[in-house]
Amino acid sequence: MTKPIRAKISALGTYAPPRLLTNADLEKMVETNDQWILDRTGIRQRHIVDKGVATSDLAVEAARKALAQRGLAPTDIEAIIVGTVTPDMLFPSTACLVQHKLGAAGAWGFDLSAACSAFVYALQAGAQFISTGAHKRVLVIGADAMSTIIDYTDRATCILFGDGAGAVLLEPAEDDSAGLIDFIHEVDGSGGCFLYMPAGGSLHPATRETVEQRMHYVHQDGQQVFKFAVRKQTELCEKLLQRNGLKGSDIDVFIPHQANQRIITASADRLGLRPESVIINIDTYGNTTAGTIPLAMGTAIEQGKLKNGSLVLLASVGAGFTSGACLLRWAF
Ligand code: UT7
């Protein structure tokens, strides 16, 4: 059997729409206050799309930056995977729309639905095409326009989410010293009832009633999700570290999904991570669902923490429940 080829991230592009929704803005919309939001979540502001701007637009902006960074043309891309829960429409897939807008003639692609774990799932899905030798350049995008499915009269959810996207290019690593090392992904469908959008699919197609009952928005039992997220994120990371003979302190950069600053610090503490290795940018972006991890990669680069050779741990928990952890050696 031929040895699998290791996939590496060779470029990164991120994008958040310019319009801001601050805690002060939300104070005027629902019964909340800046201090509560900051203390309970760590969020100060979110980026929000203007009307008419869709997830594919965010994805394309991020993808263009990633391609420019690597000096490649859209036609160099062989496959496009878009992780999102806010596709422009149910079909065609956002990947098709991105392929067309980018001008990535010759590429195929698909959407991947795994909520906040979509980026890590898509990364692994893309890596398989590289590993088998089927493709040499796969674009993996995490993009969500969460503001389009948020009920801005529900203070329990509207303070949390924002819009944004990140795209990475996957290419074969020259050798095993760089790239994706290992991953653990899980789903626990029994948690589906704690975070979901009830209508708009085949179970509850859009009707006057589904609109009146606000069923086209995100519904969440925050405490259930919080408890599961801390436990599962920690458990998966522990398993991944252990089976690779590593300790938390060996990790150079921890890039977790940004859902709540308290979830991040609780699991980072339990894992024994060095505080300076933990990337937090939720203050600036809120929870952008599939966008959080690539956006946080961008922050880690800006902060000078993510460098060639850094040992990186990614982690996420999201609706489903979906969860994932991924170990990689940064290579550009
Ligand atoms: O990426 C997707 C995954 N999602 C998550 O990971 C979210 C996980 N959950 C959370 O982050 C937290 O549960 C929340 C931030 C959503 C809520 O924080 P919490 O500490 O769990 O608050 P709580 O739901 O226990 O509510 C505490 C109090 C309640 O008031 P009483 O009953 O104590 O009087 C709420 O009504 O805070 C109240 N509250 C608010 N107050 C001001 C809830 N939302 C707000 C608000 N502003 N926006």
mmCIF file of C-alpha atoms and ligand atoms in Angstrom:
data_model
loop_
_atom_site.group_PDB
_atom_site.id
_atom_site.type_symbol
_atom_site.label_atom_id
_atom_site.label_comp_id
_atom_site.label_asym_id
_atom_site.label_seq_id
_atom_site.Cartn_x
_atom_site.Cartn_y
_atom_site.Cartn_z
ATOM 1 C CA MET A 1 0.000 0.000 0.000
ATOM 2 C CA THR A 2 1.363 3.442 -0.882
ATOM 3 C CA LYS A 3 1.867 5.801 2.038
ATOM 4 C CA PRO A 4 -0.869 8.488 2.299
ATOM 5 C CA ILE A 5 0.265 11.974 1.326
ATOM 6 C CA ARG A 6 0.010 14.489 4.151
ATOM 7 C CA ALA A 7 -2.123 17.588 3.460
ATOM 8 C CA LYS A 8 -0.937 21.000 4.601
ATOM 9 C CA ILE A 9 -2.548 24.414 4.775
ATOM 10 C CA SER A 10 -0.614 26.515 2.274
ATOM 11 C CA ALA A 11 -2.627 29.772 2.349
ATOM 12 C CA LEU A 12 -5.269 31.542 4.432
ATOM 13 C CA GLY A 13 -7.738 34.306 3.604
ATOM 14 C CA THR A 14 -10.358 35.794 5.913
ATOM 15 C CA TYR A 15 -13.174 38.250 5.521
ATOM 16 C CA ALA A 16 -15.726 39.942 7.776
ATOM 17 C CA PRO A 17 -18.247 42.455 6.432
ATOM 18 C CA PRO A 18 -17.498 46.064 7.459
ATOM 19 C CA ARG A 19 -20.748 46.904 9.292
ATOM 20 C CA LEU A 20 -20.519 46.513 13.079
ATOM 21 C CA LEU A 21 -23.161 45.541 15.625
ATOM 22 C CA THR A 22 -21.868 46.557 19.052
ATOM 23 C CA ASN A 23 -23.119 45.702 22.526
ATOM 24 C CA ALA A 24 -24.324 49.315 22.758
ATOM 25 C CA ASP A 25 -26.419 48.757 19.607
ATOM 26 C CA LEU A 26 -27.945 45.616 21.141
ATOM 27 C CA GLU A 27 -28.785 47.528 24.354
ATOM 28 C CA LYS A 28 -31.162 49.562 22.192
ATOM 29 C CA MET A 29 -32.766 46.455 20.643
ATOM 30 C CA VAL A 30 -33.309 44.048 23.589
ATOM 31 C CA GLU A 31 -33.207 44.082 27.404
ATOM 32 C CA THR A 32 -29.471 43.523 27.833
ATOM 33 C CA ASN A 33 -26.326 45.428 28.725
ATOM 34 C CA ASP A 34 -22.705 45.621 27.673
ATOM 35 C CA GLN A 35 -21.408 44.342 31.023
ATOM 36 C CA TRP A 36 -23.620 41.217 30.975
ATOM 37 C CA ILE A 37 -22.600 40.341 27.426
ATOM 38 C CA LEU A 38 -18.917 40.937 28.118
ATOM 39 C CA ASP A 39 -18.899 38.999 31.413
ATOM 40 C CA ARG A 40 -20.926 36.023 30.147
ATOM 41 C CA THR A 41 -19.500 35.702 26.617
ATOM 42 C CA GLY A 42 -16.448 37.955 26.074
ATOM 43 C CA ILE A 43 -18.114 39.585 23.042
ATOM 44 C CA ARG A 44 -17.883 43.352 22.396
ATOM 45 C CA GLN A 45 -18.995 43.555 18.750
ATOM 46 C CA ARG A 46 -19.882 41.457 15.713
ATOM 47 C CA HIS A 47 -19.615 42.095 11.957
ATOM 48 C CA ILE A 48 -22.954 41.995 10.139
ATOM 49 C CA VAL A 49 -23.794 41.752 6.426
ATOM 50 C CA ASP A 50 -25.823 44.413 4.658
ATOM 51 C CA LYS A 51 -29.080 43.324 3.095
ATOM 52 C CA GLY A 52 -28.407 41.454 -0.150
ATOM 53 C CA VAL A 53 -24.962 40.228 0.883
ATOM 54 C CA ALA A 54 -24.969 36.441 1.243
ATOM 55 C CA THR A 55 -22.697 33.727 2.599
ATOM 56 C CA SER A 56 -21.223 33.052 -0.860
ATOM 57 C CA ASP A 57 -20.072 36.705 -1.019
ATOM 58 C CA LEU A 58 -18.180 36.356 2.268
ATOM 59 C CA ALA A 59 -16.731 33.029 1.111
ATOM 60 C CA VAL A 60 -15.550 34.476 -2.212
ATOM 61 C CA GLU A 61 -13.808 37.432 -0.529
ATOM 62 C CA ALA A 62 -11.941 35.043 1.782
ATOM 63 C CA ALA A 63 -11.117 32.638 -1.061
ATOM 64 C CA ARG A 64 -9.716 35.430 -3.256
ATOM 65 C CA LYS A 65 -7.369 36.488 -0.453
ATOM 66 C CA ALA A 66 -6.148 32.914 0.057
ATOM 67 C CA LEU A 67 -5.484 32.485 -3.674
ATOM 68 C CA ALA A 68 -3.698 35.849 -3.884
ATOM 69 C CA GLN A 69 -1.504 34.914 -0.934
ATOM 70 C CA ARG A 70 -0.374 31.775 -2.770
ATOM 71 C CA GLY A 71 -0.188 33.517 -6.155
ATOM 72 C CA LEU A 72 -2.688 31.123 -7.723
ATOM 73 C CA ALA A 73 -5.538 31.629 -10.192
ATOM 74 C CA PRO A 74 -9.076 30.375 -9.451
ATOM 75 C CA THR A 75 -8.656 27.867 -12.282
ATOM 76 C CA ASP A 76 -5.860 26.195 -10.294
ATOM 77 C CA ILE A 77 -8.440 24.942 -7.758
ATOM 78 C CA GLU A 78 -9.636 21.360 -8.167
ATOM 79 C CA ALA A 79 -12.305 21.166 -5.453
ATOM 80 C CA ILE A 80 -14.186 23.586 -3.168
ATOM 81 C CA ILE A 81 -15.773 22.563 0.125
ATOM 82 C CA VAL A 82 -17.938 25.137 1.905
ATOM 83 C CA GLY A 83 -18.895 24.555 5.547
ATOM 84 C CA THR A 84 -21.982 26.591 6.395
ATOM 85 C CA VAL A 85 -25.407 26.578 8.077
ATOM 86 C CA THR A 86 -26.455 29.689 6.194
ATOM 87 C CA PRO A 87 -26.260 28.685 2.529
ATOM 88 C CA ASP A 88 -27.472 31.401 0.146
ATOM 89 C CA MET A 89 -30.399 29.058 -0.567
ATOM 90 C CA LEU A 90 -31.153 25.356 -0.040
ATOM 91 C CA PHE A 91 -29.890 24.625 -3.526
ATOM 92 C CA PRO A 92 -27.776 25.078 -5.539
ATOM 93 C CA SER A 93 -25.059 24.589 -2.959
ATOM 94 C CA THR A 94 -22.974 27.547 -1.848
ATOM 95 C CA ALA A 95 -19.949 25.730 -3.276
ATOM 96 C CA CYS A 96 -21.532 25.989 -6.753
ATOM 97 C CA LEU A 97 -22.170 29.710 -6.261
ATOM 98 C CA VAL A 98 -18.619 30.257 -5.011
ATOM 99 C CA GLN A 99 -17.163 28.270 -7.943
ATOM 100 C CA HIS A 100 -19.053 30.488 -10.386
ATOM 101 C CA LYS A 101 -18.320 33.813 -8.664
ATOM 102 C CA LEU A 102 -14.637 32.949 -8.309
ATOM 103 C CA GLY A 103 -14.353 31.727 -11.872
ATOM 104 C CA ALA A 104 -12.901 28.426 -10.715
ATOM 105 C CA ALA A 105 -13.574 26.643 -14.008
ATOM 106 C CA GLY A 106 -12.908 22.930 -13.745
ATOM 107 C CA ALA A 107 -13.420 22.699 -9.971
ATOM 108 C CA TRP A 108 -16.132 20.589 -8.372
ATOM 109 C CA GLY A 109 -17.406 20.985 -4.837
ATOM 110 C CA PHE A 110 -20.069 20.639 -2.234
ATOM 111 C CA ASP A 111 -21.404 22.093 1.014
ATOM 112 C CA LEU A 112 -20.827 20.475 4.366
ATOM 113 C CA SER A 113 -23.340 20.946 7.158
ATOM 114 C CA ALA A 114 -21.852 20.559 10.620
ATOM 115 C CA ALA A 115 -22.605 23.948 12.200
ATOM 116 C CA CYS A 116 -19.702 25.202 14.318
ATOM 117 C CA SER A 117 -17.641 22.080 13.548
ATOM 118 C CA ALA A 118 -18.034 22.564 9.793
ATOM 119 C CA PHE A 119 -14.573 24.038 9.283
ATOM 120 C CA VAL A 120 -12.711 21.196 11.017
ATOM 121 C CA TYR A 121 -14.902 18.608 9.281
ATOM 122 C CA ALA A 122 -14.361 20.265 5.895
ATOM 123 C CA LEU A 123 -10.623 20.429 6.554
ATOM 124 C CA GLN A 124 -10.520 16.667 7.076
ATOM 125 C CA ALA A 125 -12.782 15.984 4.114
ATOM 126 C CA GLY A 126 -10.500 18.089 1.904
ATOM 127 C CA ALA A 127 -7.387 16.450 3.345
ATOM 128 C CA GLN A 128 -8.633 13.037 2.220
ATOM 129 C CA PHE A 129 -8.548 14.130 -1.441
ATOM 130 C CA ILE A 130 -4.954 15.258 -0.968
ATOM 131 C CA SER A 131 -3.987 12.102 0.965
ATOM 132 C CA THR A 132 -5.181 9.761 -1.768
ATOM 133 C CA GLY A 133 -3.495 11.807 -4.465
ATOM 134 C CA ALA A 134 -6.858 12.544 -6.120
ATOM 135 C CA HIS A 135 -6.309 16.317 -5.898
ATOM 136 C CA LYS A 136 -3.429 18.709 -5.346
ATOM 137 C CA ARG A 137 -5.340 21.929 -4.537
ATOM 138 C CA VAL A 138 -8.503 21.943 -2.470
ATOM 139 C CA LEU A 139 -10.137 25.110 -1.175
ATOM 140 C CA VAL A 140 -11.768 24.666 2.236
ATOM 141 C CA ILE A 141 -14.053 27.481 3.342
ATOM 142 C CA GLY A 142 -15.956 28.136 6.567
ATOM 143 C CA ALA A 143 -18.537 30.870 6.024
ATOM 144 C CA ASP A 144 -21.703 31.993 7.751
ATOM 145 C CA ALA A 145 -24.017 34.977 7.662
ATOM 146 C CA MET A 146 -25.593 34.167 11.030
ATOM 147 C CA SER A 147 -27.359 37.536 11.221
ATOM 148 C CA THR A 148 -29.743 36.252 8.522
ATOM 149 C CA ILE A 149 -31.139 33.526 10.843
ATOM 150 C CA ILE A 150 -31.012 35.331 14.187
ATOM 151 C CA ASP A 151 -34.094 36.569 16.014
ATOM 152 C CA TYR A 152 -33.139 40.100 17.074
ATOM 153 C CA THR A 153 -35.924 40.073 19.680
ATOM 154 C CA ASP A 154 -34.369 37.074 21.514
ATOM 155 C CA ARG A 155 -31.695 38.371 23.871
ATOM 156 C CA ALA A 156 -30.464 34.838 24.657
ATOM 157 C CA THR A 157 -29.203 34.299 21.096
ATOM 158 C CA CYS A 158 -28.933 37.664 19.323
ATOM 159 C CA ILE A 159 -25.972 38.800 21.402
ATOM 160 C CA LEU A 160 -23.873 35.799 20.412
ATOM 161 C CA PHE A 161 -23.606 35.589 16.655
ATOM 162 C CA GLY A 162 -21.862 37.480 13.858
ATOM 163 C CA ASP A 163 -20.987 37.051 10.177
ATOM 164 C CA GLY A 164 -17.639 36.118 8.641
ATOM 165 C CA ALA A 165 -15.625 33.684 6.584
ATOM 166 C CA GLY A 166 -12.235 32.100 6.227
ATOM 167 C CA ALA A 167 -10.699 30.046 3.437
ATOM 168 C CA VAL A 168 -7.646 27.824 3.444
ATOM 169 C CA LEU A 169 -5.895 26.136 0.585
ATOM 170 C CA LEU A 170 -4.898 22.507 1.092
ATOM 171 C CA GLU A 171 -1.936 21.151 -0.848
ATOM 172 C CA PRO A 172 0.347 18.118 -0.462
ATOM 173 C CA ALA A 173 3.070 18.618 2.168
ATOM 174 C CA GLU A 174 6.632 18.079 0.980
ATOM 175 C CA ASP A 175 7.189 15.594 3.828
ATOM 176 C CA ASP A 176 5.743 14.534 7.197
ATOM 177 C CA SER A 177 7.320 17.450 9.078
ATOM 178 C CA ALA A 178 4.347 19.700 8.151
ATOM 179 C CA GLY A 179 0.597 19.508 7.715
ATOM 180 C CA LEU A 180 -2.381 17.722 9.254
ATOM 181 C CA ILE A 181 -1.216 15.112 11.762
ATOM 182 C CA ASP A 182 -4.328 13.616 13.366
ATOM 183 C CA PHE A 183 -7.974 14.275 14.157
ATOM 184 C CA ILE A 184 -10.936 13.000 16.190
ATOM 185 C CA HIS A 185 -14.447 13.906 15.118
ATOM 186 C CA GLU A 186 -17.734 12.861 16.699
ATOM 187 C CA VAL A 187 -21.439 13.506 16.474
ATOM 188 C CA ASP A 188 -24.018 13.022 19.215
ATOM 189 C CA GLY A 189 -27.412 13.441 17.584
ATOM 190 C CA SER A 190 -29.197 13.295 20.929
ATOM 191 C CA GLY A 191 -28.122 16.924 21.364
ATOM 192 C CA GLY A 192 -29.927 18.109 18.236
ATOM 193 C CA CYS A 193 -32.842 19.543 20.198
ATOM 194 C CA PHE A 194 -30.627 21.995 22.115
ATOM 195 C CA LEU A 195 -29.494 24.112 19.157
ATOM 196 C CA TYR A 196 -31.407 24.166 15.891
ATOM 197 C CA MET A 197 -33.466 26.073 13.356
ATOM 198 C CA PRO A 198 -36.893 24.402 13.382
ATOM 199 C CA ALA A 199 -38.348 25.419 10.007
ATOM 200 C CA GLY A 200 -37.344 25.866 6.398
ATOM 201 C CA GLY A 201 -36.479 22.213 5.767
ATOM 202 C CA SER A 202 -38.646 19.259 4.709
ATOM 203 C CA LEU A 203 -40.091 18.736 8.214
ATOM 204 C CA HIS A 204 -41.522 22.242 8.533
ATOM 205 C CA PRO A 205 -41.504 23.940 5.143
ATOM 206 C CA ALA A 206 -42.129 27.676 5.215
ATOM 207 C CA THR A 207 -45.750 28.612 5.949
ATOM 208 C CA ARG A 208 -47.425 31.631 7.467
ATOM 209 C CA GLU A 209 -47.455 29.705 10.789
ATOM 210 C CA THR A 210 -43.731 28.900 10.753
ATOM 211 C CA VAL A 211 -43.000 32.579 10.169
ATOM 212 C CA GLU A 212 -45.441 33.756 12.843
ATOM 213 C CA GLN A 213 -43.996 31.271 15.333
ATOM 214 C CA ARG A 214 -40.461 32.531 14.583
ATOM 215 C CA MET A 215 -39.360 29.043 13.530
ATOM 216 C CA HIS A 216 -36.905 30.291 10.894
ATOM 217 C CA TYR A 217 -34.501 31.505 13.550
ATOM 218 C CA VAL A 218 -31.823 29.890 15.735
ATOM 219 C CA HIS A 219 -33.268 28.313 18.893
ATOM 220 C CA GLN A 220 -30.876 27.378 21.674
ATOM 221 C CA ASP A 221 -30.794 26.000 25.207
ATOM 222 C CA GLY A 222 -27.607 27.841 26.085
ATOM 223 C CA GLN A 223 -26.817 26.063 29.340
ATOM 224 C CA GLN A 224 -27.097 22.575 27.817
ATOM 225 C CA VAL A 225 -24.848 23.578 24.930
ATOM 226 C CA PHE A 226 -22.373 25.269 27.263
ATOM 227 C CA LYS A 227 -21.984 22.209 29.510
ATOM 228 C CA PHE A 228 -21.629 19.815 26.584
ATOM 229 C CA ALA A 229 -19.144 22.101 24.829
ATOM 230 C CA VAL A 230 -16.748 22.364 27.772
ATOM 231 C CA ARG A 231 -16.866 18.612 28.472
ATOM 232 C CA LYS A 232 -16.620 17.381 24.875
ATOM 233 C CA GLN A 233 -14.043 19.894 23.663
ATOM 234 C CA THR A 234 -11.778 18.987 26.570
ATOM 235 C CA GLU A 235 -12.338 15.235 26.144
ATOM 236 C CA LEU A 236 -11.537 15.170 22.414
ATOM 237 C CA CYS A 237 -8.436 17.329 22.817
ATOM 238 C CA GLU A 238 -7.206 15.169 25.708
ATOM 239 C CA LYS A 239 -7.620 11.997 23.625
ATOM 240 C CA LEU A 240 -5.864 13.542 20.641
ATOM 241 C CA LEU A 241 -2.947 14.803 22.726
ATOM 242 C CA GLN A 242 -2.613 11.514 24.553
ATOM 243 C CA ARG A 243 -2.537 9.301 21.467
ATOM 244 C CA ASN A 244 0.118 11.553 19.937
ATOM 245 C CA GLY A 245 2.278 11.452 23.077
ATOM 246 C CA LEU A 246 1.745 15.147 23.813
ATOM 247 C CA LYS A 247 0.876 17.323 26.810
ATOM 248 C CA GLY A 248 -1.179 20.512 26.713
ATOM 249 C CA SER A 249 1.968 22.551 27.283
ATOM 250 C CA ASP A 250 3.495 21.123 24.063
ATOM 251 C CA ILE A 251 0.887 22.974 21.985
ATOM 252 C CA ASP A 252 2.168 26.237 20.495
ATOM 253 C CA VAL A 253 -1.210 27.559 19.322
ATOM 254 C CA PHE A 254 -4.698 26.490 20.445
ATOM 255 C CA ILE A 255 -7.342 27.671 17.983
ATOM 256 C CA PRO A 256 -10.788 26.763 19.315
ATOM 257 C CA HIS A 257 -14.221 27.571 17.955
ATOM 258 C CA GLN A 258 -15.234 30.969 19.358
ATOM 259 C CA ALA A 259 -18.669 30.442 20.960
ATOM 260 C CA ASN A 260 -18.042 31.799 24.438
ATOM 261 C CA GLN A 261 -14.820 33.002 26.065
ATOM 262 C CA ARG A 262 -15.728 31.005 29.182
ATOM 263 C CA ILE A 263 -15.937 27.740 27.184
ATOM 264 C CA ILE A 264 -12.511 28.437 25.680
ATOM 265 C CA THR A 265 -10.751 29.259 28.948
ATOM 266 C CA ALA A 266 -12.439 26.402 30.855
ATOM 267 C CA SER A 267 -11.233 23.783 28.372
ATOM 268 C CA ALA A 268 -7.816 25.454 27.980
ATOM 269 C CA ASP A 269 -7.304 25.342 31.765
ATOM 270 C CA ARG A 270 -8.353 21.696 31.973
ATOM 271 C CA LEU A 271 -5.991 20.788 29.138
ATOM 272 C CA GLY A 272 -3.047 22.525 30.823
ATOM 273 C CA LEU A 273 -2.463 24.811 27.841
ATOM 274 C CA ARG A 274 -0.140 27.782 28.201
ATOM 275 C CA PRO A 275 -2.373 30.903 28.396
ATOM 276 C CA GLU A 276 -0.345 32.642 25.668
ATOM 277 C CA SER A 277 -1.058 29.739 23.277
ATOM 278 C CA VAL A 278 -4.839 30.270 23.421
ATOM 279 C CA ILE A 279 -6.298 32.341 20.572
ATOM 280 C CA ILE A 280 -9.373 34.390 21.469
ATOM 281 C CA ASN A 281 -10.948 36.904 19.091
ATOM 282 C CA ILE A 282 -14.601 36.492 20.075
ATOM 283 C CA ASP A 283 -14.534 40.073 21.398
ATOM 284 C CA THR A 284 -14.239 41.329 17.804
ATOM 285 C CA TYR A 285 -16.292 38.851 15.769
ATOM 286 C CA GLY A 286 -18.727 37.055 18.111
ATOM 287 C CA ASN A 287 -19.633 33.521 17.047
ATOM 288 C CA THR A 288 -19.434 33.278 13.255
ATOM 289 C CA THR A 289 -20.174 29.506 13.325
ATOM 290 C CA ALA A 290 -18.145 27.931 10.462
ATOM 291 C CA GLY A 291 -16.017 31.074 10.170
ATOM 292 C CA THR A 292 -14.560 31.181 13.680
ATOM 293 C CA ILE A 293 -11.547 28.893 13.330
ATOM 294 C CA PRO A 294 -10.073 30.338 10.104
ATOM 295 C CA LEU A 295 -10.784 33.864 11.404
ATOM 296 C CA ALA A 296 -8.918 32.940 14.588
ATOM 297 C CA MET A 297 -6.042 31.558 12.476
ATOM 298 C CA GLY A 298 -5.867 35.039 10.955
ATOM 299 C CA THR A 299 -5.772 36.611 14.415
ATOM 300 C CA ALA A 300 -3.029 34.195 15.503
ATOM 301 C CA ILE A 301 -0.919 35.218 12.495
ATOM 302 C CA GLU A 302 -1.537 38.938 13.182
ATOM 303 C CA GLN A 303 -0.447 38.397 16.797
ATOM 304 C CA GLY A 304 2.754 36.701 15.601
ATOM 305 C CA LYS A 305 1.820 33.453 17.372
ATOM 306 C CA LEU A 306 1.151 31.225 14.366
ATOM 307 C CA LYS A 307 4.426 30.630 12.527
ATOM 308 C CA ASN A 308 6.083 28.121 10.253
ATOM 309 C CA GLY A 309 6.584 25.020 12.413
ATOM 310 C CA SER A 310 4.015 25.852 15.118
ATOM 311 C CA LEU A 311 2.232 22.831 16.608
ATOM 312 C CA VAL A 312 -1.474 23.703 16.411
ATOM 313 C CA LEU A 313 -4.550 22.239 18.076
ATOM 314 C CA LEU A 314 -7.972 23.084 16.604
ATOM 315 C CA ALA A 315 -11.167 22.271 18.523
ATOM 316 C CA SER A 316 -14.879 22.775 18.079
ATOM 317 C CA VAL A 317 -18.315 21.836 19.362
ATOM 318 C CA GLY A 318 -21.528 22.836 17.634
ATOM 319 C CA ALA A 319 -25.126 22.095 16.808
ATOM 320 C CA GLY A 320 -25.809 18.436 16.204
ATOM 321 C CA PHE A 321 -24.034 17.965 18.505
ATOM 322 C CA THR A 322 -20.951 17.920 16.280
ATOM 323 C CA SER A 323 -17.456 18.044 17.701
ATOM 324 C CA GLY A 324 -13.911 17.810 16.503
ATOM 325 C CA ALA A 325 -10.266 18.230 17.368
ATOM 326 C CA CYS A 326 -7.386 18.408 14.921
ATOM 327 C CA LEU A 327 -3.622 18.438 15.358
ATOM 328 C CA LEU A 328 -1.403 19.992 12.714
ATOM 329 C CA ARG A 329 2.006 21.487 12.079
ATOM 330 C CA TRP A 330 1.694 24.948 10.482
ATOM 331 C CA ALA A 331 3.706 25.228 7.306
ATOM 332 C CA PHE A 332 3.825 28.717 5.860
HETATM 333 O O1 UT7 B 1 -21.463 27.790 18.663
HETATM 334 C C1 UT7 B 1 -22.707 27.312 19.009
HETATM 335 C C2 UT7 B 1 -22.679 26.806 20.343
HETATM 336 N N1 UT7 B 1 -23.253 27.732 21.262
HETATM 337 C C3 UT7 B 1 -22.704 27.920 22.428
HETATM 338 O O2 UT7 B 1 -21.651 27.366 22.681
HETATM 339 C C4 UT7 B 1 -23.422 28.749 23.447
HETATM 340 C C5 UT7 B 1 -23.280 28.110 24.798
HETATM 341 N N2 UT7 B 1 -23.992 28.825 25.837
HETATM 342 C C6 UT7 B 1 -23.599 30.026 26.280
HETATM 343 O O3 UT7 B 1 -22.647 30.594 25.797
HETATM 344 C C7 UT7 B 1 -24.323 30.608 27.464
HETATM 345 O O4 UT7 B 1 -25.215 29.640 27.973
HETATM 346 C C8 UT7 B 1 -25.094 31.913 27.141
HETATM 347 C C9 UT7 B 1 -24.118 33.024 26.880
HETATM 348 C C10 UT7 B 1 -26.007 31.688 25.941
HETATM 349 C C11 UT7 B 1 -25.927 32.318 28.341
HETATM 350 O O5 UT7 B 1 -25.099 32.482 29.479
HETATM 351 P P1 UT7 B 1 -25.485 31.795 30.846
HETATM 352 O O6 UT7 B 1 -24.448 32.160 31.803
HETATM 353 O O7 UT7 B 1 -25.687 30.298 30.580
HETATM 354 O O8 UT7 B 1 -26.838 32.506 31.212
HETATM 355 P P2 UT7 B 1 -28.250 31.867 31.534
HETATM 356 O O9 UT7 B 1 -28.884 31.369 30.285
HETATM 357 O O10 UT7 B 1 -28.099 30.934 32.693
HETATM 358 O O11 UT7 B 1 -29.027 33.146 32.023
HETATM 359 C C12 UT7 B 1 -28.677 33.803 33.243
HETATM 360 C C13 UT7 B 1 -29.575 35.006 33.395
HETATM 361 C C14 UT7 B 1 -31.052 34.695 33.182
HETATM 362 O O12 UT7 B 1 -31.788 35.506 34.084
HETATM 363 P P3 UT7 B 1 -32.342 34.912 35.483
HETATM 364 O O13 UT7 B 1 -33.216 33.774 35.087
HETATM 365 O O14 UT7 B 1 -31.133 34.507 36.243
HETATM 366 O O15 UT7 B 1 -33.071 36.080 36.039
HETATM 367 C C15 UT7 B 1 -31.317 35.138 31.796
HETATM 368 O O16 UT7 B 1 -32.648 35.482 31.571
HETATM 369 O O17 UT7 B 1 -29.243 35.993 32.415
HETATM 370 C C16 UT7 B 1 -30.427 36.359 31.684
HETATM 371 N N3 UT7 B 1 -30.035 36.666 30.330
HETATM 372 C C17 UT7 B 1 -29.609 37.887 29.955
HETATM 373 N N4 UT7 B 1 -29.452 39.025 30.639
HETATM 374 C C18 UT7 B 1 -28.985 40.094 29.959
HETATM 375 C C19 UT7 B 1 -30.001 35.861 29.241
HETATM 376 N N5 UT7 B 1 -29.578 36.526 28.180
HETATM 377 C C20 UT7 B 1 -29.326 37.799 28.587
HETATM 378 C C21 UT7 B 1 -28.859 38.940 27.940
HETATM 379 N N6 UT7 B 1 -28.692 40.060 28.667
HETATM 380 N N7 UT7 B 1 -28.540 38.954 26.635
#
